[in-house]
Structure formats: structure tokens, C-alpha cells
Short mmCIF file of C-alpha atoms in Angstrom, two decimals:
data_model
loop_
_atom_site.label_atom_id
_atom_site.label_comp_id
_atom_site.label_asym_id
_atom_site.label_seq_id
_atom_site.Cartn_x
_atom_site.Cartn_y
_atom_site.Cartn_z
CA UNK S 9 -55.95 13.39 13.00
CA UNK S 10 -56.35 17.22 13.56
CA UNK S 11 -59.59 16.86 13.98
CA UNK S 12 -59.17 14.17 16.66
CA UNK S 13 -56.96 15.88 18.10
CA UNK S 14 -59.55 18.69 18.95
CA UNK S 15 -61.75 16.56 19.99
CA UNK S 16 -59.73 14.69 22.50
CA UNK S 17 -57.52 17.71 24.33
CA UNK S 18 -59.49 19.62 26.97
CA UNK S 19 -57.75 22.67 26.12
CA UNK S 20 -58.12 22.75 22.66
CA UNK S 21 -61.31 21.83 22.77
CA UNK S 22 -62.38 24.49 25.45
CA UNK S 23 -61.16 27.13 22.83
CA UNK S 24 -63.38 25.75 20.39
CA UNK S 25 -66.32 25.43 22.51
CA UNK S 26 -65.66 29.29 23.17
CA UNK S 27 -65.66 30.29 19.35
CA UNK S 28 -62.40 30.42 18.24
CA UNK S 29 -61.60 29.18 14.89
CA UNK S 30 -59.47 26.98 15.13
CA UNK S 31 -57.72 24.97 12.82
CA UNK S 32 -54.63 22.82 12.65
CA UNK S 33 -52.32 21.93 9.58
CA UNK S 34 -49.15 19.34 10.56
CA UNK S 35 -49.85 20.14 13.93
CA UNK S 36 -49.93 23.77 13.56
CA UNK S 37 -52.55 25.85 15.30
CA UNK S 38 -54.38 28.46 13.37
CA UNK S 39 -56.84 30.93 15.10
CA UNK S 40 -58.01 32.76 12.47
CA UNK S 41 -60.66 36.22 13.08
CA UNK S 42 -58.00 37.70 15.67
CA UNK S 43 -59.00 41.37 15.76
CA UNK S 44 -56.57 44.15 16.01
CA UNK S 45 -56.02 47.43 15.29
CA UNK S 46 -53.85 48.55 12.33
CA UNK S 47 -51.37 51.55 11.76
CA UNK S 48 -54.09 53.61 10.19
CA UNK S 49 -56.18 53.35 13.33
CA UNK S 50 -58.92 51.09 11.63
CA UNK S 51 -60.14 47.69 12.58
CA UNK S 52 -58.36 44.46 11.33
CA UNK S 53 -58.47 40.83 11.62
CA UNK S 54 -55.60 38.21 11.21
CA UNK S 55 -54.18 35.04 12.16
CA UNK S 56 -52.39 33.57 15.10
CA UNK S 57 -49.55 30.49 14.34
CA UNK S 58 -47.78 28.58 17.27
CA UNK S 59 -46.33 25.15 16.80
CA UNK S 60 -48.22 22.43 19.05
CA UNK S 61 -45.67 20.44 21.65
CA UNK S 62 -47.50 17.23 22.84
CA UNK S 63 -46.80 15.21 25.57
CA UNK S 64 -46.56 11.38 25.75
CA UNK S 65 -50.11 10.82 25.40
CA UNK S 66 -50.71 13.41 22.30
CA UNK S 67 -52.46 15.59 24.41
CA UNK S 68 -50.88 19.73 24.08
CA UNK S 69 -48.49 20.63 26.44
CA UNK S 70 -48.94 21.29 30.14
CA UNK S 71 -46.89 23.49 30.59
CA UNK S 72 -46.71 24.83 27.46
CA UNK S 73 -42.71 24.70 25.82
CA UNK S 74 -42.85 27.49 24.26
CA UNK S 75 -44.43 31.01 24.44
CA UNK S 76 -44.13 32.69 21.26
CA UNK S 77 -46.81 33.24 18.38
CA UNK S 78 -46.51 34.27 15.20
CA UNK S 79 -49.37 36.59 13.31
CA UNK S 80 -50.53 36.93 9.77
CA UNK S 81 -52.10 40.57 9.98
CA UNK S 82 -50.58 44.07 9.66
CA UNK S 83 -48.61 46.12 12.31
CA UNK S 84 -50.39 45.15 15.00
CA UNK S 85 -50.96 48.58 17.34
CA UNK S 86 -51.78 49.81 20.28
CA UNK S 87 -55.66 52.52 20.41
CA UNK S 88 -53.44 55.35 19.35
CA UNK S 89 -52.09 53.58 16.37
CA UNK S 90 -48.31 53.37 17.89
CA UNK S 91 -46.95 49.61 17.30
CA UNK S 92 -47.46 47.02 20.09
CA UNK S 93 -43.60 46.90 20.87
CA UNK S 94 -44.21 45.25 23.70
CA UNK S 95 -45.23 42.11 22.11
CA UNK S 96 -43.67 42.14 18.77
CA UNK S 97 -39.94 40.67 18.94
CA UNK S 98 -39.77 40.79 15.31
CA UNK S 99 -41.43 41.61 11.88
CA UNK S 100 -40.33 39.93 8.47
CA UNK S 101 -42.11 37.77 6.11
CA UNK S 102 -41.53 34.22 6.65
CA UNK S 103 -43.37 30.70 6.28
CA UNK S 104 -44.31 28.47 9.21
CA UNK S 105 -44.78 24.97 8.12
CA UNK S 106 -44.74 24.35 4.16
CA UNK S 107 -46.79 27.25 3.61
CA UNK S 108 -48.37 29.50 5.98
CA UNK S 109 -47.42 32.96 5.65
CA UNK S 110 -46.83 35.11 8.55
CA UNK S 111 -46.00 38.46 8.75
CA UNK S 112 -44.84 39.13 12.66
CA UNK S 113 -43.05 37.21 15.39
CA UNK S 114 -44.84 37.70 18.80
CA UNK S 115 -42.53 36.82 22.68
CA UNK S 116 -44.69 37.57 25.89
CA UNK S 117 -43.87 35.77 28.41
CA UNK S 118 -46.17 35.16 31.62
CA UNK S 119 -45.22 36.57 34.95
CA UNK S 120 -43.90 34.30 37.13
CA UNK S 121 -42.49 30.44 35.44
CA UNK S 122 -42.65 31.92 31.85
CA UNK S 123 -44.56 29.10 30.20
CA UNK S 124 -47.98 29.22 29.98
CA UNK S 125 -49.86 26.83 32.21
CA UNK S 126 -52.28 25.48 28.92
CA UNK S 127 -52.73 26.43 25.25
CA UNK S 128 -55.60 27.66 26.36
CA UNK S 129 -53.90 29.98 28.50
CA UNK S 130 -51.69 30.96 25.59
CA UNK S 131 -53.90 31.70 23.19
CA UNK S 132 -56.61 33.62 25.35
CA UNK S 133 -53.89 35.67 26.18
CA UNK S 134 -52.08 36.33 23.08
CA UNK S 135 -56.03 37.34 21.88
CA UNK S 136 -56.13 39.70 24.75
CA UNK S 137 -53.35 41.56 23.95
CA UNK S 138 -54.86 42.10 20.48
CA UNK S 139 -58.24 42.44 20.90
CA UNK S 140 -58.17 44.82 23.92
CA UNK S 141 -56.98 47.39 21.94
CA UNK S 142 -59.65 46.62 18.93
CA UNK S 143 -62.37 46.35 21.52
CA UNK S 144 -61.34 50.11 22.27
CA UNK S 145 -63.02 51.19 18.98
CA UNK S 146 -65.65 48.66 19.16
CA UNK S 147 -66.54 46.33 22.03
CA UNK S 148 -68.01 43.27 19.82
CA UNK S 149 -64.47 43.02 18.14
CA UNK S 150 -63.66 39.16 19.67
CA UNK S 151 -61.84 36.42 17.90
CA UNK S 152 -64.49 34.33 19.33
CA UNK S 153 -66.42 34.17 16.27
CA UNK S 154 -68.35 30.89 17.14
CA UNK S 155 -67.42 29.95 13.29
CA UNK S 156 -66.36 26.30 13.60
CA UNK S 157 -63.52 25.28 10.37
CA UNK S 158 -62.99 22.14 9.53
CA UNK S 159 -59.59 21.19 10.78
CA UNK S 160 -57.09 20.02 7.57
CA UNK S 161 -56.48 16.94 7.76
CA UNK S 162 -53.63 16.40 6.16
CA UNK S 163 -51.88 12.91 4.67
CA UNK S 164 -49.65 12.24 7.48
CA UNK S 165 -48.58 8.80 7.55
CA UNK S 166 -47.71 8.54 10.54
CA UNK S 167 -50.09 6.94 13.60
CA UNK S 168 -48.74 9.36 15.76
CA UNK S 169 -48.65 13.29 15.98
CA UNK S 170 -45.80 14.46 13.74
CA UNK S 171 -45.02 17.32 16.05
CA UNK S 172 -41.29 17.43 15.43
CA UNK S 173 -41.25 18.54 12.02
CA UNK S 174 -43.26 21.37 12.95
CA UNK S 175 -41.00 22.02 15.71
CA UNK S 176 -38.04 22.19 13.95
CA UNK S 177 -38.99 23.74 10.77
CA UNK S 178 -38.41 21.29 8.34
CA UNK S 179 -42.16 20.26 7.40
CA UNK S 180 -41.15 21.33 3.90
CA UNK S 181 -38.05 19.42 3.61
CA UNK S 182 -39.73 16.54 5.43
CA UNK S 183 -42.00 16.31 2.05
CA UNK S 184 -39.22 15.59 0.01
CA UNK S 185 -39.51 12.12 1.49
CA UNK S 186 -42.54 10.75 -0.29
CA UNK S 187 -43.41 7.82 -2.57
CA UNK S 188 -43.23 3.61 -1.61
CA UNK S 189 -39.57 2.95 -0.62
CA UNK S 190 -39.00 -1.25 -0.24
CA UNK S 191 -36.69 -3.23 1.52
CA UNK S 192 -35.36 -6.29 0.66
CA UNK S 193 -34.11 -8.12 3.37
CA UNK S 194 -34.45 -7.57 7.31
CA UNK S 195 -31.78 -9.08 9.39
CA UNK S 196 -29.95 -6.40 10.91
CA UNK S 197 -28.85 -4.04 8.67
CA UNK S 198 -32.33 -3.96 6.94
CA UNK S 199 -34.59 -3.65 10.50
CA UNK S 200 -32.71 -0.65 11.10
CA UNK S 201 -33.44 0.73 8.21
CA UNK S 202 -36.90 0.13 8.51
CA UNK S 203 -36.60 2.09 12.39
CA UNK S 204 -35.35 4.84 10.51
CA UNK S 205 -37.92 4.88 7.23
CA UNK S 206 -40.72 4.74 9.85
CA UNK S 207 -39.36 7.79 10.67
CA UNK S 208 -40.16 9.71 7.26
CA UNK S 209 -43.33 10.59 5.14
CA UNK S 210 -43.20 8.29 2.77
CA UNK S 211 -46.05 7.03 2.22
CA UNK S 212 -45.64 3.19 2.11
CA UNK S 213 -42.80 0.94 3.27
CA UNK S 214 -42.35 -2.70 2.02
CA UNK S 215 -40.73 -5.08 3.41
CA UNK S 216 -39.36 -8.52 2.10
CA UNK S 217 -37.99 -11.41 3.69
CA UNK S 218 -39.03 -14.76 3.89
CA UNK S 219 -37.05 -15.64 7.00
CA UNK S 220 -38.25 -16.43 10.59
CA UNK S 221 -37.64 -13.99 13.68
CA UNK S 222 -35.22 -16.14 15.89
CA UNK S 223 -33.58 -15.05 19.12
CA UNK S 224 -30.04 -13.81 17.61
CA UNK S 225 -31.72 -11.99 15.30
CA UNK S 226 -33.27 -9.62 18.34
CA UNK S 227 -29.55 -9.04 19.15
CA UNK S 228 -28.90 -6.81 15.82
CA UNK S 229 -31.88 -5.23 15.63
CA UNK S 230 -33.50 -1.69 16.78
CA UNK S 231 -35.12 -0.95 20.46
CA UNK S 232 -36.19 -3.94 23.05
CA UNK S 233 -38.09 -6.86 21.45
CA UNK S 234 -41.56 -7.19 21.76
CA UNK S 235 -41.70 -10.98 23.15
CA UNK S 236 -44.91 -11.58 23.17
CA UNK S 237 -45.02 -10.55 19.51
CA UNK S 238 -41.63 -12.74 18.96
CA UNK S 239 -42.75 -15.91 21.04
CA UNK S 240 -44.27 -18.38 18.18
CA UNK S 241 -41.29 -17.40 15.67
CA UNK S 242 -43.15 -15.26 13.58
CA UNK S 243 -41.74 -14.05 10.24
CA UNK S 244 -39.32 -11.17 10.10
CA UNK S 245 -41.32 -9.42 7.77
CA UNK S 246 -44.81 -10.09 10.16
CA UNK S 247 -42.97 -9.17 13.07
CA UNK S 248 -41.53 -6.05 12.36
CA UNK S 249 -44.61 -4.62 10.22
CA UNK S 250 -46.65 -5.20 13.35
CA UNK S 251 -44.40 -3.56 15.68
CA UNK S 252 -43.87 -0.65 13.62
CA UNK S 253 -47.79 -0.05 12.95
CA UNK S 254 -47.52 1.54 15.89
CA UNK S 255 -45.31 4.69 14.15
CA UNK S 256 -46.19 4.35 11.04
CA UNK S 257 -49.24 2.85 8.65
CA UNK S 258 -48.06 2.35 5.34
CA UNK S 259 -45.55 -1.01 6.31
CA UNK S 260 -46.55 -3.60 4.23
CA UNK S 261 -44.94 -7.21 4.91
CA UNK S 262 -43.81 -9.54 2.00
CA UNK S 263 -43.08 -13.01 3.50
CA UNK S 264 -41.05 -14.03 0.35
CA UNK S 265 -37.44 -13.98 -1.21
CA UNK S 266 -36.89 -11.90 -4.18
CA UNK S 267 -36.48 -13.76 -7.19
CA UNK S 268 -36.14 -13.77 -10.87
CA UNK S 269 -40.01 -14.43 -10.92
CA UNK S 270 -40.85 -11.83 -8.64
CA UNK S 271 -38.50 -8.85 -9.49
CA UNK S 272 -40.63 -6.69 -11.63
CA UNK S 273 -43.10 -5.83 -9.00
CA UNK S 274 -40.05 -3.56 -7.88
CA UNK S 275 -41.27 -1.29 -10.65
CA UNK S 276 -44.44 0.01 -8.43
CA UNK S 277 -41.54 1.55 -6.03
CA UNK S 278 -39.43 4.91 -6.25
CA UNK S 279 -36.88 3.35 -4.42
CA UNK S 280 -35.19 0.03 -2.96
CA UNK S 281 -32.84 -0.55 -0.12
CA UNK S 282 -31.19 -4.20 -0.40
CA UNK S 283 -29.78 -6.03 2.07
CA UNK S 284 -28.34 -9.24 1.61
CA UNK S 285 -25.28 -10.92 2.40
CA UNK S 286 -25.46 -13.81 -0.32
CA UNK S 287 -23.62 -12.55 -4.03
CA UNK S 288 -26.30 -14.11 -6.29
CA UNK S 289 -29.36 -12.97 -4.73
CA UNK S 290 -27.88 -9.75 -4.86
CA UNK S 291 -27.29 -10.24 -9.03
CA UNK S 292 -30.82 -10.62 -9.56
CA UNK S 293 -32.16 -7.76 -7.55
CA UNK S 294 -29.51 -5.74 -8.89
CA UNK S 295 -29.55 -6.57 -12.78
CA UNK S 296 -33.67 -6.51 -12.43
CA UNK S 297 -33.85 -3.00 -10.48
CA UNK S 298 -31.49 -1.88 -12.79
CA UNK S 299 -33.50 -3.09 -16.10
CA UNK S 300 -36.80 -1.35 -14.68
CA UNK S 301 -34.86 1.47 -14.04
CA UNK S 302 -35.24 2.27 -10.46
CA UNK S 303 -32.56 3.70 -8.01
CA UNK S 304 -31.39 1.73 -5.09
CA UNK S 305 -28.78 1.42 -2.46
CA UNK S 306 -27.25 -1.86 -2.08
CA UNK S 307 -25.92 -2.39 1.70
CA UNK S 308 -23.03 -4.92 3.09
CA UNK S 309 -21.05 -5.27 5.84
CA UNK S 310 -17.65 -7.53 6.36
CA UNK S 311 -16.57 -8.72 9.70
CA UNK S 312 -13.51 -10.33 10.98
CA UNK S 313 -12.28 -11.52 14.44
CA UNK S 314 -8.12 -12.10 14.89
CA UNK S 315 -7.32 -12.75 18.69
CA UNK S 316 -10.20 -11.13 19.60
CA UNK S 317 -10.48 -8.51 17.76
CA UNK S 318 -12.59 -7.38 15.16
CA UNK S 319 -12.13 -5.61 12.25
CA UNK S 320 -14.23 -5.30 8.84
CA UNK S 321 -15.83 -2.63 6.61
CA UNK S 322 -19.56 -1.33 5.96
CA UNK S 323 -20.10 -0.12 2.81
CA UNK S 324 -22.95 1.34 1.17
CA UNK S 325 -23.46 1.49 -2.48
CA UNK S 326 -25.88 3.87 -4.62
CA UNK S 327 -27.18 2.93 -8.24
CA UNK S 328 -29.19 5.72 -9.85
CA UNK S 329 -31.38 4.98 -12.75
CA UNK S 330 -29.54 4.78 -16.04
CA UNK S 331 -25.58 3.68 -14.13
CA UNK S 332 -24.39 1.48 -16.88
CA UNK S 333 -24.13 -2.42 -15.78
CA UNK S 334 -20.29 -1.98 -15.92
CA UNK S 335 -20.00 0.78 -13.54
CA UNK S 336 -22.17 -1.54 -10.99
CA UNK S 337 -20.23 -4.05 -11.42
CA UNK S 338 -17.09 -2.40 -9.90
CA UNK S 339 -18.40 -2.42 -6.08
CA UNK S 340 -21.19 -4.93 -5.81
CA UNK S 341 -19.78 -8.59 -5.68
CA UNK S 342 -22.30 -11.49 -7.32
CA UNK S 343 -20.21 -14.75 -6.41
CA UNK S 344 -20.86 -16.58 -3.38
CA UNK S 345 -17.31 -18.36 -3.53
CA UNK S 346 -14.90 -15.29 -4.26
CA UNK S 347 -12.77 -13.61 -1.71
CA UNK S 348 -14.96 -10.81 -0.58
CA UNK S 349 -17.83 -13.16 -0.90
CA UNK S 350 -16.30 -14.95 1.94
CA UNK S 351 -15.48 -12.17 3.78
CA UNK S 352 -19.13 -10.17 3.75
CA UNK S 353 -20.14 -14.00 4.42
CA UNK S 354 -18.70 -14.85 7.75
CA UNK S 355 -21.54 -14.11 9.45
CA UNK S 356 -20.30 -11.89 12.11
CA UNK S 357 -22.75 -8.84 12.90
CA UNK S 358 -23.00 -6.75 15.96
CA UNK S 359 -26.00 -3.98 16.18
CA UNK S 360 -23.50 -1.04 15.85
CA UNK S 361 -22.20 -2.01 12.62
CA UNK S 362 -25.31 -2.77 10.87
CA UNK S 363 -27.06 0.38 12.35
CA UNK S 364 -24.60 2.43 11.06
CA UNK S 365 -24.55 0.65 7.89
CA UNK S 366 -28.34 1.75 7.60
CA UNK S 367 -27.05 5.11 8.32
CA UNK S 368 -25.28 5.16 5.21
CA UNK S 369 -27.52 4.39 3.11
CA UNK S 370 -30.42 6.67 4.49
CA UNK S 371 -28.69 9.33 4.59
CA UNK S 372 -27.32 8.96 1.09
CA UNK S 373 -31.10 8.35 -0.08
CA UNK S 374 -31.96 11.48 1.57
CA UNK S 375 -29.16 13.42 0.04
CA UNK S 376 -30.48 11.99 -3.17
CA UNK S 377 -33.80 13.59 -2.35
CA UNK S 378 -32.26 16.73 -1.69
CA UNK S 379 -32.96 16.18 2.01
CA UNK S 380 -29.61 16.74 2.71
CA UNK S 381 -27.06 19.03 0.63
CA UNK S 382 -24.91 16.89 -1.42
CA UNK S 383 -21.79 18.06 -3.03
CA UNK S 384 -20.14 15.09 -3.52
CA UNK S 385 -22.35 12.66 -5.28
CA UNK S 386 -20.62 9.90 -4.32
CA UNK S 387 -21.89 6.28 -5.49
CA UNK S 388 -19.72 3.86 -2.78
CA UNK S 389 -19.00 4.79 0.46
CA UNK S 390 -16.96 2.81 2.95
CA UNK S 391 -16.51 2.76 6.53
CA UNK S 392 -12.99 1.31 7.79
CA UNK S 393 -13.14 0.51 11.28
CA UNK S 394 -9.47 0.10 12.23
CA UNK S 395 -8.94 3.77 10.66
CA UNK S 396 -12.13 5.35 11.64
CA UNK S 397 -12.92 6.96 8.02
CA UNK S 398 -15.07 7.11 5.41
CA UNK S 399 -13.93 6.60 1.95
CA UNK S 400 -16.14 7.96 -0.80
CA UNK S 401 -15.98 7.30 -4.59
CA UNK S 402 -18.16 7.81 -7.58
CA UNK S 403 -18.66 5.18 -10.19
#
């Protein structure tokens, strides 16, 4: 993808027709061979780092968003070996990405607007600043080195730029998320927990459900249906791995209903969201997952309607590997007839429950992963709509 990315922006790939080496890890740009001059007066070369912003067709920037650089070198300084103050905001060690080290935080701002026009723009400049002062000492000093690197490309799942991580500075944490994940059922709780997986790094996402896409369903689920996808009554599973290619490549659709026959091909997975609303389907995934020893959150939501009104519960409930059967036991319900049975079964879901139901329990995975701090380590949590709250117990 970095590569492509090269390859396909005019800017980008102006700098690299020029010489610069260029390269690009998780959408950040390296030019490496900067020349400079250091404290001591002598000659040096180091590295320039700036985030890539993308627009809506995955092109860089125009104008650019932001107009800072960070550099790998030494002190940068001016002929006379004073420090180039007028670029350098700030200088402290500190890693860009999940592991580029950088030494100096560069601001220069272009007269008038204040955003560069290009990256090219950006860079040339940023180069300038540098390499003016090194071609003082010797005038074939240029970061245009005509070297050409072989961009990294790194194991992004994603189909599209991941330019937000990089952005925001979490790349690192971002990696935390990792592995196959599954999902085991995709009404509405479940398809918006596959909007937000396709959202993460890990590297494969499957999906089971052996149900068909029908129109109500579209009314509880993530973003505006794709109709001509939806229009022959495809299955959930079909439908949503197809519309989510388009974020992500590792969804994998499983047309089927997860049985006692088919429950210990759960063991291939590092972790399992499940979301169903009928009590013995839920015993088997729950008693298998737990026999193969693999960590789940088990989702449900309870609805009621009393002149007009509703009121219910969403409750999200964590199992790590090794929670003794009788500890599970005391917040999952297995009978189909019993009292809160009938009351997670009436059947009565509206999109902002079940979103925030999926909420829940990624977030709670994520804390799990050490995503998120977590000094609770709670095991059931349980949203109360007529009191607005939370409530959060361990097993």
C-alpha cells in the first residue's frame, strides 16, 4: 500500500522522481539523507518524519493539515554552528509511530495561509532550511540522493489508508488489537460490532449467522443499506462481509448456526463476541468456548414497552479463559422459558440500544487488551435505561 501510494500521488511521486528517499511506514513519511550541519560545525545527515493526512480519495493533502516535521539527526545549526531556533519548537527524544525515533520537533509555518499548498511544498522546504546551511560548507550536500528505498509495506489490514492512527499517536496501542476475533450472530447488536471491529487491526474477522438480510433487520443496523447489495435477500453473513470489504479484508462470512457439531472450530480464534437472544444456543457456545478455553463476551439486551414507553437493560458479559462454569452461570441465562428468557426474548430492538450494547462489549475487549486502562476488571456490566447508569460487577 505504501508503495501504491507513491505511485499514485503526484506529489509524492514528484519528490521521488527528484531523488529523495522516500519511504513510508503506517503512513508515515520518511526522507532519509537530509543534510545539515551539526554543533561541531561538520556535515551531517538525518531524517525527516511528518504524519501523512489524506483526503477522500487517498491522495496527500492539498492543503496540507499540518506543518510540522520532526527530525532524527543532531542539533540541527545554522553555518556558524549556533542552533536553528528558528525552526526547532522543541528537542526531546520521542517515538513517532511504533518505533521511529526522533530526536527534534520542527514548526515553520509558510507566509501567508500557514499550510503548505502540497507535501511537496512541505518537504522541499523543510530540506531547504537544512540543507542551505550544509550547502554552505559544501554545495553537493542535497537530500536528493536519487537512492530509491523500497517503501515498507507493512500488514495493514485495512483496504484503506490507516492515516488516523498515525495521526493521533496511537499506532502502538492500535497493535494491541491483533489476532482472528469471531462473531456469532449478526442481527443488530452483532452488525455493530462488526462496524466497529472493521475498525481495528485485527487481522481477520468471522462472522456467523445463518439468517437472511430482511428489511427490519436494515433498521438496527450500522450506516445506510446498500440496496442493491440487499435486494435478492442475501445472507446476513454475505451481506455484511461484502459491504465491509470495502474497510477491511480479513471478514470472512460463515452462513451457518453454531452448534454442538461445529463449536470447536472456535479454537482457531483469540476471541468471540456472541450475540444471541435464544438461552440454549447461548449454552452451547458458552460451555464449548469455555471447554477450549477461549475468552469471550456474551451480549443481550431486554426491552419492554408499558403505555408507550420503553424500558429494558443491555448488558454485556466477559468470560476469560479459566472462569469456573459456576461463576458463568450467575449472569448468562440458558432457558428459553424462564423469566428473563422472556424478557431478553420479546423481540423489541431499536439501533441505539444494540449499538451501545456493542459498545460494551468492545470496549471491554479492548480494555482486556490493554487498549484501554482498566482498573476495575469487571466481568458484567449493565446499562439501566430508566436510571441512566452502568452497573458493574465481577464474577
Amino acid at each position: 500500500m505504501s508503495a501504491d501510494l507513491i505511485s499514485r500521488d503526484p506529489y509524492l511521486k514528484r519528490l521521488q522522481e527528484e531523488g529523495f528517499e522516500l519511504e513510508i511506514r503506517e503512513l508515515i513519511l520518511l526522507i532519509h539523507s537530509v543534510p545539515y550541519v551539526t554543533g561541531d560545525m561538520l556535515l551531517g545527515r538525518g531524517t525527516l518524519v511528518c504524519t501523512l493526512s489524506l483526503d477522500t480519495e487517498g491522495l496527500t493533502s492539498t492543503p496540507q493539515t499540518d506543518h510540522t516535521m520532526w527530525f532524527t539527526g543532531e542539533m540541527p545549526c545554522h553555518r556558524d554552528g549556533s542552533p536553528m531556533t528558528n525552526i526547532i519548537n522543541h528537542s526531546a527524544e520521542a517515538t513517532v509511530g511504533s518505533d521511529i525515533k526522533v530526536r527534534h520537533y520542527f514548526s515553520s509555518k509558510p507566509e501567508g495561509t500557514g499550510q503548505y499548498a502540497n507535501i511537496y511544498d512541505k518537504v522541499v522546504t523543510y530540506e531547504s532550511h537544512l540543507g542551505s546551511a550544509a550547502r554552505s560548507y559544501d554545495k553537493t550536500a542535497n537530500a536528493r540522493t536519487g537512492i530509491m528505498l523500497a517503501s515498507t509495506e507493512d500488514d495493514s489490514p485495512f483496504a484503506i489508508p490507516d492515516s488516523a492512527s498515525s495521526r493521533y499517536g496511537i499506532v502502538t496501542a492500535n497493535r494491541k488489537l491483533s489476532g482472528c476475533i469471531a462473531i456469532i450472530g449478526l442481527g443488530g447488536t452483532g452488525a455493530y460490532l462488526l462496524d466497529l471491529a472493521t475498525k481495528t487491526r485485527v487481522a481477520e474477522i468471522h462472522i456467523y449467522d445463518d439468517d437472511q438480510l430482511l428489511n427490519h433487520n436494515l433498521f438496527r443496523s450500522p450506516g445506510a443499506p446498500e440496496l442493491e447489495l440487499a435486494k435478492d435477500f442475501p445472507r446476513k453473513v454475505d451481506y455484511y462481509a461484502t459491504l465491509y470489504a470495502r474497510m477491511h479484508y480479513g471478514v470472512k462470512p460463515h452462513p451457518k448456526r453454531v452448534t454442538d457439531d461445529n463449536i470447536d472450530e472456535f479454537a482457531d480464534y483469540d476471541f468471540v463476541f456472541v450475540c444471541v437472544d435464544k438461552g440454549s444456543s447461548r449454552r452451547v457456545i458458552a460451555e464449548g468456548l469455555v471447554r477450549l478455553g477461549i475468552p469471550f463476551i456474551d451480549t443481550g439486551i431486554g426491552l419492554g414497552v408499558n403505555e408507550n414507553i420503553l424500558d429494558g437493560c443491555a448488558r454485556a458479559t466477559f468470560v476469560a479463559p479459566g472462569t469456573p462454569w459456576k461463576d458463568v452461570t450467575t449472569h448468562l441465562s440458558f432457558g428459553d422459558d424462564d423469566e428473563e428468557a422472556n424478557v431478553y426474548g420479546t423481540d423489541i430492538q431499536v439501533a441505539e440500544l444494540n449499538s451501545l450494547n456493542a459498545i460494551m462489549a468492545v470496549m471491554r475487549w479492548k480494555r482486556w487488551l490493554t487498549f484501554y486502562r482498566d482498573e476495575r476488571n469487571e466481568r458484567n456490566a449493565t446499562f439501566m435505561i430508566e436510571g441512566n447508569n452502568i452497573t458493574n460487577r465481577r464474577i
